[in-house]
Amino acid sequence: MRFARLAVLSLLTLSHLGVVTPRVHAQGDFGDEFDDEFGPPRPAPAPAPAPTPTPRATPAPAPVAPPAAVDGFDDEFGTEAPPTARTTSVETVPAAEAPATAPAPRSASQAADDERELRLRLFRAHNTYLGPTGGIHVVGADSGPRGTFRVALGGEFFRSNGFLTAGDGAQRFGGALSLSWTAHQNLEVFASILSYATTNGGSDPNLIQVLGDTHLGIKGFHWVTPFLAVGGDLDLNLLNHVGDIGVVLRSTSLGIRANLTADLRGLDHAIPFIVRFNARYWMDNSSQLIESTERQRYAGLADPLPVEDERRHLLTAAERFALEVNRTDFMDLSLGLEAPLRAAEDFYIHPMVEWNWRIPVNRQGYDCVFVPDATRPGRPEAGDDGCLDIQGVSSFPMTLSLGVRVLPPVRGLALTVAADIGLTGVNTVVRELAPTQPYNILFAASYAYDTVLPVPEIREVEVVREVQVGAPPRGRIAGVAVEQGTDTPISGAIVRFPGRTETALLAGADGSFVTYLFDPGSIELALEHPEYRPGTCSATIPEPAAGATEDMRVEVRCELEALPRRGNVDGRVVDEDGPVSGATMELSGPSSHQLVTDGSGAFRLESVPPGVYDARVEAEGHLIKLAQFEVVARETARPEITLLRRPRRSLVRVTARAIVIRRQINFATDSDEILEQSFDLMEEIADVILRNPQLTSIEIQGHTDDRGGREHNDELSQRRADAVRTWLVQHGVEAHRLRAVGYGQTRPLVPNITSSNRARNRRVQFVVE
């Protein structure tokens, strides 16, 4: 036996063992830890004109305790002390340099680990619904690591039957595509584009679409402490024409926001909790979108009041909601809480709750027209909108958002589901603001990409193993699993070792497998496969020859008996009213069978050869049906055959020389395509031919009128006759009983002098030969 020691070779470990004594710095993070190990701190020496060298103390020779765990290495390799003790070396240090305490510097390995952990934590940041990183709506005073991109695709949904007026059937579907880029460690650039469609049965028009409203913004931030960040952002909102694409510059809005984030994961004792706060002033110019529309409406009034007293030309509440039009600015206050919980390895769940309050600011000086209710002067007239200065705080939009963001074990992917719940501004509608919906469902999928490749973690490790000198050779079994009596390999056969602890093996596509190393002797193998009976085989590993040093390989062939390859049938016969009982069936294919359906229309067969089966089904009051289905080995086929009821007045009858049809087969104009309206007639023709096996030779004749030219009509009539023959063959009529001939315009029934006569001449006839 040969033994060696295991140690992690790093600056921290060498310093701890005393091979190298580093110079310590006052800002070291682990001074208390090193003081305990190197003895009590020495008092600072008295000042002197010339510094006297002070030797460092050398502990007495004794086993030295191992260093504190670094990145999990102690957990993996244990904390056993080395077999021989080391002593610390002596270094002369001027007394003026000797600190009162001896804190240890952080090792390069620890610093790299901290950097990696911080980057991974920041990498889990994702976009809000409108672009900048944060929660659902509340923006964070932070971002992802420098050089990361995030793209998100989101949607929203709202539906209510009584949102603004009773039974209005209001609903909205929308989507947002956003992108953010952390261009610098203190700077993020973001953008988003939104489109949505709103319908309201009480509005005219009842459908309003908004296409391509765009947000462009930039966010700055700074970490004041490891857990507290402050910042701000500018958000430019470019609005498009109503129902069209094209920016209306005078409607462009601007937001100036201050942001605060407290991420308690940055504390010394990390807590998975994030608090965000936003305060934003939103200069809203969306009312410029509809200024010209309201002027045109006013001009079209037959008896207008003075414009300051008129209200009939103004946008309705439904229109303001659909277009997101406001006539005031806003002071927005937002608070968000998030708990980034680690559910499993590389799997995170982030519950979120947010509160948002929009306080209107009438910078535009809008003068609201208020018509009071006759019985309640403090409220607007029934069916009309109120005004901010009358309705007050109850009309200010306030929402509560509840959601969860899931980060699955796919690097960069995040899925978010949330709901906005309206608290105020829902039941109090004012003319200055877009109404607040009672709820809104949000969902989004986002993906983050890091352009900076992670720095690989490199550690130099001295590995210690016990090596047994002169171990005797052992043997492996190289086997192949095949079907009994053939050379067909059994792919995926499971190979087990009864009475042994070794894990089972799986045979490859060619049925081959190679076992573990075994000592000489007999080895029994147990093989199994879902399509074969379990079986066993064995091999013997011989004793090695004298002086042999290489492991041996023994070959073995293992055969398994195949299970019967048959399938089952569990089908039904139905018509337009439900199951058809008492239907007789003739099955032909790999095997033949005659069946009758039970009271539920079902028919069953067990252990039939696999393959394609043709079914002929007859039932009283129904047309004959021919169908086809496939039975797969070791599976159950479940065909459902639908019968057509026989019409009360038959459209087809058989005479001595012809099959007469009372209605013509219809084709698409100048085409051989049989129209769907003739399918029932075709089913009845097929039924008559199938029920009359004595009709062994039938000529299908195609005829046209005289329009289109003789050559064209000959070709068209032939194609139509062929199309009818093909349809009948596909529906079970034997091909050898049918012959298709096109006669073009050569055999008219009546002169082609009127449109009705031409219609009679365009026909398909069935002549019994």
PDB file of C-alpha atoms in Angstrom, residues 250 287-301 304 307 310 312-315 327:
ATOM      1  CA  ARG A 250     -47.715  66.100 -30.533  1.00  0.00           C
ATOM      2  CA  SER A 287     -55.454  63.720 -25.464  1.00  0.00           C
ATOM      3  CA  GLN A 288     -53.741  65.288 -28.503  1.00  0.00           C
ATOM      4  CA  LEU A 289     -54.580  62.074 -30.401  1.00  0.00           C
ATOM      5  CA  ILE A 290     -58.295  62.868 -30.498  1.00  0.00           C
ATOM      6  CA  GLU A 291     -58.296  66.672 -30.496  1.00  0.00           C
ATOM      7  CA  SER A 292     -59.098  66.935 -34.221  1.00  0.00           C
ATOM      8  CA  THR A 293     -61.730  64.169 -33.948  1.00  0.00           C
ATOM      9  CA  GLU A 294     -63.616  66.036 -31.233  1.00  0.00           C
ATOM     10  CA  ARG A 295     -63.432  69.282 -33.258  1.00  0.00           C
ATOM     11  CA  GLN A 296     -64.970  67.513 -36.267  1.00  0.00           C
ATOM     12  CA  ARG A 297     -67.706  66.025 -34.088  1.00  0.00           C
ATOM     13  CA  TYR A 298     -68.504  69.446 -32.661  1.00  0.00           C
ATOM     14  CA  ALA A 299     -68.691  70.941 -36.138  1.00  0.00           C
ATOM     15  CA  GLY A 300     -71.154  68.220 -37.136  1.00  0.00           C
ATOM     16  CA  LEU A 301     -73.646  68.964 -34.330  1.00  0.00           C
ATOM     17  CA  PRO A 304     -74.333  72.940 -30.645  1.00  0.00           C
ATOM     18  CA  VAL A 307     -67.936  74.610 -26.791  1.00  0.00           C
ATOM     19  CA  GLU A 310     -71.073  71.090 -24.951  1.00  0.00           C
ATOM     20  CA  ARG A 312     -71.922  65.414 -26.982  1.00  0.00           C
ATOM     21  CA  HIS A 313     -68.795  65.667 -29.158  1.00  0.00           C
ATOM     22  CA  LEU A 314     -66.406  64.420 -26.465  1.00  0.00           C
ATOM     23  CA  LEU A 315     -64.965  60.914 -26.365  1.00  0.00           C
ATOM     24  CA  ARG A 327     -56.571  64.763 -20.241  1.00  0.00           C
TER      25      ARG A 327
END
